[in-house]
Short mmCIF file of C-alpha atoms in Angstrom, two decimals:
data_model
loop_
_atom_site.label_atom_id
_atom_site.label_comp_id
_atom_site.label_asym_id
_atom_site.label_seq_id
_atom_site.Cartn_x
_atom_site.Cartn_y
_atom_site.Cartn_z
CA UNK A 29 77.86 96.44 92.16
CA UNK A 30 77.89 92.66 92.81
CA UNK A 31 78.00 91.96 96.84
CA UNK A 32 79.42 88.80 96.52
CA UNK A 33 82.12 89.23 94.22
CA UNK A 34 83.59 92.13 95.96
CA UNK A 35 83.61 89.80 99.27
CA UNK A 36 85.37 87.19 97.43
CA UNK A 37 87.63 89.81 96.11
CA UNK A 38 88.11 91.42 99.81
CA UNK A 39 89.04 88.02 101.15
CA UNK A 40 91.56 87.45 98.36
CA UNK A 41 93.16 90.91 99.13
CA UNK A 42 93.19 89.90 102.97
CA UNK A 43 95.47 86.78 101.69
CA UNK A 44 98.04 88.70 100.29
CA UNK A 45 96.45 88.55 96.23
CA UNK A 46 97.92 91.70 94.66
CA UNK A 47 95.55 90.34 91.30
CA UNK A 48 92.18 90.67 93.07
CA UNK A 49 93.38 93.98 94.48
CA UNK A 50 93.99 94.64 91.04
CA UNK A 51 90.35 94.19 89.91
CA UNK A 52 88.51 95.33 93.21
CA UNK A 53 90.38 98.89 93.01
CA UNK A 54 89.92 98.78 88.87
CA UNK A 55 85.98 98.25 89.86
CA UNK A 56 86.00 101.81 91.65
CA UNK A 57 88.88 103.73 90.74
CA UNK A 58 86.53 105.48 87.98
CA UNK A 59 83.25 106.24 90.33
CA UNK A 60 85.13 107.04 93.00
CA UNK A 61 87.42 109.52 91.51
CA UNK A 62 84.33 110.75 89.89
CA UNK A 63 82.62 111.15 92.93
CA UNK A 64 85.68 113.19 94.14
CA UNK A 65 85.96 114.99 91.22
CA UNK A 66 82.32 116.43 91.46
CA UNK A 67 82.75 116.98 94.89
CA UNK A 68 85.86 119.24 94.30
CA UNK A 69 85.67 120.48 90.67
CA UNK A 70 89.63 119.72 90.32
CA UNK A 71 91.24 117.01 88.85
CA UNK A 72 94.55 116.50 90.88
CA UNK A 73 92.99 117.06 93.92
CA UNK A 74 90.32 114.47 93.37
CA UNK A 75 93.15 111.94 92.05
CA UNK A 76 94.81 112.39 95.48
CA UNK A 77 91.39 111.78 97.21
CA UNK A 78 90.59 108.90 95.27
CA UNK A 79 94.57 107.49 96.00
CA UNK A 80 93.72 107.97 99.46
CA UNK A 81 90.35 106.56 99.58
CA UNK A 82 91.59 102.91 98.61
CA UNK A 83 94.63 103.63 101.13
CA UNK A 84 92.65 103.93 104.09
CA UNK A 85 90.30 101.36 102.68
CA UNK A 86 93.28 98.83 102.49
CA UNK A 87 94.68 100.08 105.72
CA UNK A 88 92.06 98.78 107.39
CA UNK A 89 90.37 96.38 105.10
CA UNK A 90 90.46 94.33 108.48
CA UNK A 91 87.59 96.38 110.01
CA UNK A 92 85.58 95.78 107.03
CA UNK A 93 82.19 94.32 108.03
CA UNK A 94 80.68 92.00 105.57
CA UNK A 95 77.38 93.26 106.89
CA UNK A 96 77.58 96.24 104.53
CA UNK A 97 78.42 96.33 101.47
CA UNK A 98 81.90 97.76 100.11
CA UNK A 99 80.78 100.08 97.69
CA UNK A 100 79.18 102.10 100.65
CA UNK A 101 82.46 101.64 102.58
CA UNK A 102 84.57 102.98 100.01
CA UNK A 103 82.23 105.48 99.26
CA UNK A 104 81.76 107.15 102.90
CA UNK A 105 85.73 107.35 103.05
CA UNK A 106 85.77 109.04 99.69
CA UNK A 107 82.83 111.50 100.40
CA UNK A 108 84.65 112.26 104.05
CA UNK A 109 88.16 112.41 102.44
CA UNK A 110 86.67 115.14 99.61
CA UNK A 111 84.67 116.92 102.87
CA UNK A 112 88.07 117.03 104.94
CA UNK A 113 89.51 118.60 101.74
CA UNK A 114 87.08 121.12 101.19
CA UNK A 115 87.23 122.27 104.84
CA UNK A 116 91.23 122.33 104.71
CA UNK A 117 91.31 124.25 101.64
CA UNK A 118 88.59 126.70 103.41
CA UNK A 119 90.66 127.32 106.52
CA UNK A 120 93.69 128.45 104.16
CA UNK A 121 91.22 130.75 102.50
CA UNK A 122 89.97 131.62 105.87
CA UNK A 123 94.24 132.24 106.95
CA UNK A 124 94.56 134.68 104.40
CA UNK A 125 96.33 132.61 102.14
CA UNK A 126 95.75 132.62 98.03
CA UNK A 127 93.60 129.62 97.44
CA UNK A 128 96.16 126.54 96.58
CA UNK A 129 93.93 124.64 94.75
CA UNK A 130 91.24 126.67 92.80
CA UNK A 131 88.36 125.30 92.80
CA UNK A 132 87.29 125.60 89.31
CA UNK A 133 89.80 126.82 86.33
CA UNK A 134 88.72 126.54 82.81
CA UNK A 135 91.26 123.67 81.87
CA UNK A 136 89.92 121.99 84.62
CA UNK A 137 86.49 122.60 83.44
CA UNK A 138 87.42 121.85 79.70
CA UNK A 139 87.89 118.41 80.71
CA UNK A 140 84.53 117.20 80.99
CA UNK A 141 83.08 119.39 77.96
CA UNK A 142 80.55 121.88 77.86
CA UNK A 143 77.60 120.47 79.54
CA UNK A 144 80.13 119.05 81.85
CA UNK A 145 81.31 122.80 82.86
CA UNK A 146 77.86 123.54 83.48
CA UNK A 147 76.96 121.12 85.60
CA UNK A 148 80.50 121.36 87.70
CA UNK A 149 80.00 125.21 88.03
CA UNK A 150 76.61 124.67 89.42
CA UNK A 151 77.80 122.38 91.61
CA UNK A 152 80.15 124.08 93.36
CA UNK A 153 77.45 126.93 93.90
CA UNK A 154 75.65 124.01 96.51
CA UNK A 155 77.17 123.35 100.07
CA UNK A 156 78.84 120.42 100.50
CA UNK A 157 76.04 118.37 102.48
CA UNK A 158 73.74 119.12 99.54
CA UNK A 159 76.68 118.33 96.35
CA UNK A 160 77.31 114.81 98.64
CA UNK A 161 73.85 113.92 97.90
CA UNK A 162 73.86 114.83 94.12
CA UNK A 163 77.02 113.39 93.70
CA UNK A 164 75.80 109.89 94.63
CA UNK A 165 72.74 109.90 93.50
CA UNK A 166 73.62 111.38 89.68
CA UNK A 167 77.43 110.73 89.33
CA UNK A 168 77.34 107.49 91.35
CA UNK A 169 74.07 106.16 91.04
CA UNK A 170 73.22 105.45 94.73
CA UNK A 171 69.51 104.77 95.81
CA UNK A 172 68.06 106.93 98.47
CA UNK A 173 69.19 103.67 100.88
CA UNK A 174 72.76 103.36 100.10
CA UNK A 175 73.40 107.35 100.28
CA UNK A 176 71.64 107.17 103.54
CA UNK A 177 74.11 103.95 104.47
CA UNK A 178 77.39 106.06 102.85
CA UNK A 179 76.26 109.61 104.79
CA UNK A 180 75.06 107.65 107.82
CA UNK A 181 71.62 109.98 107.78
CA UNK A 182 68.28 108.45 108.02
CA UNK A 183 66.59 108.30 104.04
CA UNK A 184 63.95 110.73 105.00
CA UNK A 185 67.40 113.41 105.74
CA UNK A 186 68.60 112.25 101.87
CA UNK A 187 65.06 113.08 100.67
CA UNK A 188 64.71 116.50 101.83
CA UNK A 189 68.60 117.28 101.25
CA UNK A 190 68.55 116.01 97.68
CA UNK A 191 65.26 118.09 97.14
CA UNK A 192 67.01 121.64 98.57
CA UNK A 193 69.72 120.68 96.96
CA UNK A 194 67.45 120.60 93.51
CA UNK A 195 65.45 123.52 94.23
CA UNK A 196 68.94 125.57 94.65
CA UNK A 197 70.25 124.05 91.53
CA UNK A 198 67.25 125.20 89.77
CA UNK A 199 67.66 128.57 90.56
CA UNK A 200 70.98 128.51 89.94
CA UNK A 201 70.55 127.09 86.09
CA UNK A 202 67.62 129.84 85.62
CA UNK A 203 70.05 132.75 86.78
CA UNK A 204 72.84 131.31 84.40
CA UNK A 205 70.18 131.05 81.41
CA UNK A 206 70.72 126.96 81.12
CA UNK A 207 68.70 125.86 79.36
CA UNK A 208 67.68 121.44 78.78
CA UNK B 34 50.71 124.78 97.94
CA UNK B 35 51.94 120.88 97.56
CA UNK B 36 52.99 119.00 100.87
CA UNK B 37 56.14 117.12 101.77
CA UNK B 38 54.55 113.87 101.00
CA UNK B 39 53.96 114.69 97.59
CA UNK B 40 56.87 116.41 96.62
CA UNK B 41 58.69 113.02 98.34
CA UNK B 42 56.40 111.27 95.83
CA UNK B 43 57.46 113.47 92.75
CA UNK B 44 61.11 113.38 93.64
CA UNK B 45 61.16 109.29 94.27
CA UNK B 46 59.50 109.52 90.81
CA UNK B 47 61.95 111.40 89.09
CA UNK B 48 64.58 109.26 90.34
CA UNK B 49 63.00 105.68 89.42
CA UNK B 50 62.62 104.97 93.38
CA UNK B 51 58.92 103.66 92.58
CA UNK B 52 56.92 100.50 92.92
CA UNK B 53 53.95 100.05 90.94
CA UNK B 54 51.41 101.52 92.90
CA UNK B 55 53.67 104.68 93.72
CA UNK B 56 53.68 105.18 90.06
CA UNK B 57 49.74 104.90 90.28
CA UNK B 58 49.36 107.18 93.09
CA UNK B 59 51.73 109.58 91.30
CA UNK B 60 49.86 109.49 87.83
CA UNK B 61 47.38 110.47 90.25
CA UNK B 62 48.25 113.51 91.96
CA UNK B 63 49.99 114.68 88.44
CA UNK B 64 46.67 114.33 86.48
CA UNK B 65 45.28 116.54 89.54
CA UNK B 66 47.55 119.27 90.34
CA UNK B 67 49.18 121.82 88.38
CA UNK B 68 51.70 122.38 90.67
CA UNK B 69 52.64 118.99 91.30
CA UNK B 70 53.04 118.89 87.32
CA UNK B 71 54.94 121.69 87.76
CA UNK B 72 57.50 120.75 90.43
CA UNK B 73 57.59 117.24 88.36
CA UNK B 74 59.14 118.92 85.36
CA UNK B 75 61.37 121.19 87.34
CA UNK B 76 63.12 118.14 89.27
CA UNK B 77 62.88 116.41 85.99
CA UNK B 78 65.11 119.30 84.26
CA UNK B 79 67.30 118.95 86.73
CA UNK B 80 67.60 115.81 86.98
CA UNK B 81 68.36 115.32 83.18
CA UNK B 82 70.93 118.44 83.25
CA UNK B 83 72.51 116.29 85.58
CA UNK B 84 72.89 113.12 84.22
CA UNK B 85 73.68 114.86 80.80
CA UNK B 86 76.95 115.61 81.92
CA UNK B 87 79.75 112.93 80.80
CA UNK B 88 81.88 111.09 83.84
CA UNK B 89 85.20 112.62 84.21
CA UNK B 90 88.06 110.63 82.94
CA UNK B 91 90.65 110.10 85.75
CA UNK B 92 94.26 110.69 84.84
CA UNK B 93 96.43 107.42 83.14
CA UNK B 94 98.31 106.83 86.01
CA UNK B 95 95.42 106.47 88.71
CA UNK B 96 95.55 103.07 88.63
CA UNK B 97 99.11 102.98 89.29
CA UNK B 98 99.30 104.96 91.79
CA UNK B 99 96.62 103.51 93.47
CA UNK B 100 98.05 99.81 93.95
CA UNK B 101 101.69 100.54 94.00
CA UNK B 102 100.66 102.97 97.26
CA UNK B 103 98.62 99.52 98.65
CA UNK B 104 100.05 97.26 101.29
CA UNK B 105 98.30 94.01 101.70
CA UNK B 106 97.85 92.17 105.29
CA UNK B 107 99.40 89.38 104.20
CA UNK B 108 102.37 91.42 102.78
CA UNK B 109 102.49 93.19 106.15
CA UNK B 110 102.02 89.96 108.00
CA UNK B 111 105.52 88.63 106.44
CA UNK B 112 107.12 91.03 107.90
CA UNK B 113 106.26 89.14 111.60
CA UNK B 114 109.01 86.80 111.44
CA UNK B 115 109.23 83.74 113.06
CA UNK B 116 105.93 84.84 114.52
CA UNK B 117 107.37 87.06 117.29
CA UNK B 118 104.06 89.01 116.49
CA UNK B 119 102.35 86.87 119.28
CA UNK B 120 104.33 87.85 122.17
CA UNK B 121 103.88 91.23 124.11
CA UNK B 122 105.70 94.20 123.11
CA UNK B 123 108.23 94.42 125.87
CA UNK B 124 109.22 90.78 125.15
CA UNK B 125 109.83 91.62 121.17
CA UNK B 126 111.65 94.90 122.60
CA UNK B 127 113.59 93.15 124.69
CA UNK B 128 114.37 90.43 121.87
CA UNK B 129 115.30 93.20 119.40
CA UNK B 130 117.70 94.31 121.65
CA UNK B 131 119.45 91.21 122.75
CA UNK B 132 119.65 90.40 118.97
CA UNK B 133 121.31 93.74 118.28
CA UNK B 134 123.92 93.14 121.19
CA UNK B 135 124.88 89.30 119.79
CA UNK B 136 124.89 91.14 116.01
CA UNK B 137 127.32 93.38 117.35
CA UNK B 138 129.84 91.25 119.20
CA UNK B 139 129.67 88.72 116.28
CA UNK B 140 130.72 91.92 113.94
CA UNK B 141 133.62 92.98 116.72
CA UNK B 142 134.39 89.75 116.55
CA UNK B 143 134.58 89.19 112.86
CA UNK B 144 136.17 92.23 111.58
CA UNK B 145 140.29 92.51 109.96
CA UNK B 146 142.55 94.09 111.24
CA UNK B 147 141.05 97.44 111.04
CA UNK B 148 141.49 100.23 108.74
CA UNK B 149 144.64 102.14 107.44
CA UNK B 150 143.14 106.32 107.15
CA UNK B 151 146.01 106.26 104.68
CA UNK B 152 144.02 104.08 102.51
CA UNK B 153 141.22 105.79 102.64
CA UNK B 154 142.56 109.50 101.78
CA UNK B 155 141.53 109.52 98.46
CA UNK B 156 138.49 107.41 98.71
CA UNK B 157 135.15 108.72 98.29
CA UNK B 158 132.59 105.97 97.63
CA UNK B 159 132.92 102.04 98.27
CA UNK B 160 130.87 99.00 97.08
CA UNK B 161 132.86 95.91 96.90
CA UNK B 162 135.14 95.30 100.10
CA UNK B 163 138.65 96.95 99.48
CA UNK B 164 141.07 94.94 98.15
CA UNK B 165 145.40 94.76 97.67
CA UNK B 166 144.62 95.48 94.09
CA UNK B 167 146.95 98.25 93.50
CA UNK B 168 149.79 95.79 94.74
CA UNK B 169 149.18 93.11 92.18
CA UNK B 170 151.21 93.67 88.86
CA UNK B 171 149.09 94.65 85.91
CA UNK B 172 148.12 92.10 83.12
CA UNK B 173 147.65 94.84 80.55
CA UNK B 174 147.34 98.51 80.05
CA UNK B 175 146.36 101.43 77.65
CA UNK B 176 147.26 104.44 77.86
CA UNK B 177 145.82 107.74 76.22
CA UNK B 178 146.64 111.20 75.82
CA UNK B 179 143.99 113.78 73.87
CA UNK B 180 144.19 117.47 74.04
CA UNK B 181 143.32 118.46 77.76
CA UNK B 182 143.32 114.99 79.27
CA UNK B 183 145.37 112.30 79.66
CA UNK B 184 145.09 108.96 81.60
CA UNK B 185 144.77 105.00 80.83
CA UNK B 186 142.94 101.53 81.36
CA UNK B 187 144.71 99.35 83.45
CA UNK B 188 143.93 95.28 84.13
CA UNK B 189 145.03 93.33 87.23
CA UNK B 190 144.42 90.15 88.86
CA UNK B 191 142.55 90.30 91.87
CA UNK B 192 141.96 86.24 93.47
CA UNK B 193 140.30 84.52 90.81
CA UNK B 194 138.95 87.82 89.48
CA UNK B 195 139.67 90.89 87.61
CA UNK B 196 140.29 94.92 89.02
CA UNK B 197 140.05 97.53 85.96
CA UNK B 198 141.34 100.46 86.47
CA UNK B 199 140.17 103.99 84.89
CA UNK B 200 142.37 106.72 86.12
CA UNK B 201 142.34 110.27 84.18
CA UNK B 202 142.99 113.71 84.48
CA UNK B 203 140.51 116.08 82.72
CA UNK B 204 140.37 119.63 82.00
CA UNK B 205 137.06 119.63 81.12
CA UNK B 206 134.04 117.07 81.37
CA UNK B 207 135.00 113.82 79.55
CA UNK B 208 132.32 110.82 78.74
CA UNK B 209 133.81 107.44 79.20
CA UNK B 210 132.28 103.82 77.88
CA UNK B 211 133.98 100.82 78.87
CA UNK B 212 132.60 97.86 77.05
CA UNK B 213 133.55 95.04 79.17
CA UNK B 214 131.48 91.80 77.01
CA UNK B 215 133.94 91.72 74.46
CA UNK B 216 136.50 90.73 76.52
CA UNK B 217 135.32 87.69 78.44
CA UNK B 218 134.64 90.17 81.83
CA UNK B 219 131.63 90.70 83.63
CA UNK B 220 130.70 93.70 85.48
CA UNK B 221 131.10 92.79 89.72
CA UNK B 222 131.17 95.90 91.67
CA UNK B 223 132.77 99.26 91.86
CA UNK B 224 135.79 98.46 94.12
CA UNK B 225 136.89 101.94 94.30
CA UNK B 226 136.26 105.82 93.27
CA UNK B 227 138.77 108.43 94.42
CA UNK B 228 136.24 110.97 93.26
CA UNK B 229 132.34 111.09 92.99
CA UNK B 230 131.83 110.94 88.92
CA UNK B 231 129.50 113.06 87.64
CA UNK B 232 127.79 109.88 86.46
CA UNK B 233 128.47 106.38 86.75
CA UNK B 234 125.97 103.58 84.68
CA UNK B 235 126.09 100.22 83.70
CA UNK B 236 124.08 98.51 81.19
CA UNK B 237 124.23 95.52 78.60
CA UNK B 238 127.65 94.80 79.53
CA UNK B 239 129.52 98.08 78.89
CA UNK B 240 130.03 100.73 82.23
CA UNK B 241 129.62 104.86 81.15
CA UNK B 242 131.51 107.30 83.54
CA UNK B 243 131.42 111.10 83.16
CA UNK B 244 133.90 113.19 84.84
CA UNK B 245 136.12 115.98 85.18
CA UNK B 246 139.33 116.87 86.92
CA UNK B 247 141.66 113.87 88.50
CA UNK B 248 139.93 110.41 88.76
CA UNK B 249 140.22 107.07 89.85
CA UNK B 250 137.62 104.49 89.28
CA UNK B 251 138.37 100.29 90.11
CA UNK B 252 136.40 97.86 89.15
CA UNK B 253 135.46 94.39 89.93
CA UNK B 254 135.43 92.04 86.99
CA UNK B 255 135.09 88.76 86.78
CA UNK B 256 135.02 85.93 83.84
CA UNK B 257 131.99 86.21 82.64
CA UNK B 258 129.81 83.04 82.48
CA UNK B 259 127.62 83.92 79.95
CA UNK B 260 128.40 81.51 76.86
CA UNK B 261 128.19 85.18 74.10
CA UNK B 262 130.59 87.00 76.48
CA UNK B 263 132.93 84.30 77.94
CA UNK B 264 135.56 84.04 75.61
CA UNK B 265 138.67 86.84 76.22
CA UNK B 266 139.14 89.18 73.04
CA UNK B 267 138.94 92.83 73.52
CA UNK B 268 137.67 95.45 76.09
CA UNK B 269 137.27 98.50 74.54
CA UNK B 270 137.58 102.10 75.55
CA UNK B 271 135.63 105.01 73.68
CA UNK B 272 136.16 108.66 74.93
CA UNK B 273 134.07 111.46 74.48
CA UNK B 274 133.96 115.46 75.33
CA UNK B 275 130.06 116.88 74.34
CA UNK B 276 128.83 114.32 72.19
CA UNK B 277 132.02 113.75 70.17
CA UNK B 278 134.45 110.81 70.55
CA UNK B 279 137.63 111.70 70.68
CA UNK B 280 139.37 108.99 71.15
CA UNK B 281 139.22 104.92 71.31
CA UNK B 282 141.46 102.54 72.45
CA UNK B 283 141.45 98.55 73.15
CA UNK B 284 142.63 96.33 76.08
CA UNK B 285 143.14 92.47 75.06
CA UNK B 286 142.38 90.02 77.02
CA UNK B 287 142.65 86.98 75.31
CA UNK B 288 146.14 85.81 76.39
CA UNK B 289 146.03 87.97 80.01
CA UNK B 290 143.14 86.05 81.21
CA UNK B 291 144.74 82.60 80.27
CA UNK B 292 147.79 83.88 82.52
#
């Protein structure tokens, strides 16, 4: 994730340069849609997030502070955007309604293989604070200081989450016999 | 029982958060505690369930979607004229309007001598502006008659350009292609249709219409400039009902254009 050349790439966008908006979304399409993906265990749903994650980046790529770093930008809208979805989809539950978007189906699932089922189905077991921080920190790769930047929670918070979040996870895997 | 400070130092281990002498001091309390062994290899397992699992592979068409849905601030700046952007609102308001009021006096001003509703009666859809095409005498014409339809292809002189004319009446859905390159025209606009067709396209120099019942399509040719198309010859007509032509027919244009 190279600081500078997303800034150069930023400013570029900022003059109009459809090319460097080109290569700055083709830089994150893939980690953030996979980042939504994990977050929602459905594919369509976490191409819309990712669509709208670079939309609202865009939209206001004049409020971008050079401070920070983009990655952790684009990353906070895409964790929120998933976040707002999973609360949405859990007030139509709540409403009575049949659940639009199921969670997890086993095409859905198919997708990412076996182990990738596993892991998905698991996932979906934690609560969304607790999948945000396994999500960047095994899907996305984030150190303890850039989730804390992307969640906006001090890095002793991300510590302790990411370790109930574990803990839970290991239970989990026991109770469905996984074995590594 | 292990306390938070070492299971912060066993998880910053499993995830490769570690300086040197973390990785001492955690070589440390592993060598001395079971349980810190212990909760090592649990996160551990985790950990490596985890990053076993292959990233997802977003859908073709992510990329796509992605940019085309992007506006850039210097695409949206364009849009600020003249820079009007810099004053206040109620001035550009106020601008806007005055604008709209000149636009529309200029148009009062500007426009014939109004329309005839006669003209109009059978007139469903209009590109080009209308014209006194029906008035001028035709240059050339063929006519056709199949089982359940009959109509014809009719060429006049409209100014310095051309008005075709498809008319037909149709029992049942008929498939017209007019190929226009032959004959030294070019496509302009549709002039007229006294009916929506079912469809109307135009590509690579020949028009297709589909249609049923009574229908009158006009269009606007012109000589074509194209060096391939430009000299007059032959426009042809093919006619189709479900797939199989049923009838063809030519108009020639090489001595009505010289007229």
């Amino acid at each position: 994730m190279n600081r500078g050349r997303d800034y150069a790439l930023i400013q570029d966008c900022r003059n109009g340069d459809r090319q460097a908006l080109g290569s700055l979304v083709r830089r994150y399409e893939r980690p953030v849609y996979n980042a939504a993906y994990r977050m929602l265990g459905n594919p369509d749903e976490a191409a819309d997030v990712a669509q709208t994650t670079f939309l609202k980046a865009f939209e206001h790529l004049d409020r971008f502070n050079p401070k920070y770093k983009f990655f952790s930008w684009i990353y906070r809208i895409a964790v929120n955007e998933s976040i707002n979805l999973l609360n949405r989809r859990n007030r139509m539950v709540e409403l009575g309604d049949q659940e639009v978007s199921p969670a997890r189906g086993p095409e859905d699932l198919a997708d990412c293989g076996q182990l990738g089922s596993q892991v998905q189905s698991v996932l979906l077991e934690l609560t969304e604070d607790q999948r945000a921080v396994i999500v960047l920190r095994h899907f996305v790769e984030c150190s303890y200081r850039q989730m804390g930047q992307i969640l906006q929670i001090p890095e002793k918070t991300v510590k302790s989450r990411l370790f109930s979040a574990r803990q839970k996870m290991k239970v989990l895997l026991e109770n469905e016999g996984v074995k590594r | 029982m292990i306390d938070q400070k070492v299971i912060n130092l066993i998880q910053a281990g499993v995830d490769g958060e570690l300086d040197d002498a973390g990785r001492t001091e955690l070589e440390r309390v592993l060598e001395a505690s079971e349980e810190a062994r212990q909760c090592h290899a649990e996160l551990r397992r985790v950990a490596e369930f985890l990053d076993g699992a292959e990233p997802a592979e977003p859908p073709g068409d992510l990329h796509a979607r992605i940019v085309d849905g992007i506006t850039l601030p210097g695409a949206r700046a364009s849009r600020s004229l003249f820079g009007f952007a810099r004053f206040p609102a109620s001035v550009r308001y106020g601008l806007a309007a005055a604008a709209g009021v000149v636009l529309t006096l200029v148009m009062v001003g500007q426009r014939g001598p109004g329309y005839d509703p006669k003209g109009l009666d059978d007139m469903t859809g209009t590109i080009a502006p209308r014209a006194a095409d029906s008035a001028a005498p035709a240059l050339g014409e063929h006519r056709f008659e199949v089982p359940g339809a009959r109509g014809g292809l009719l060429l006049r002189r409209q100014g310095d350009d051309f008005a075709l004319e498809l008319t037909f009446d149709a029992d049942t859905p008929l498939d017209f292609r007019i190929d226009l390159a032959g004959g030294g025209l070019a496509f302009d606009a549709v002039a007229r249709a006294s009916a929506a067709p079912a469809s109307l396209e135009w590509a690579d120099g020949s028009m297709s219409v589909s249609g049923q019942g009574r229908q009158r399509l006009v269009l606007r040719t012109r000589p074509a400039t194209s060096p391939a198309d430009a000299s007059p010859g032959v426009v042809e007509l093919t006619l189709s009902r479900g797939g199989r032509v049923i009838h063809t027919g030519e108009l020639r244009t090489d001595d009505l254009l010289q007229r």
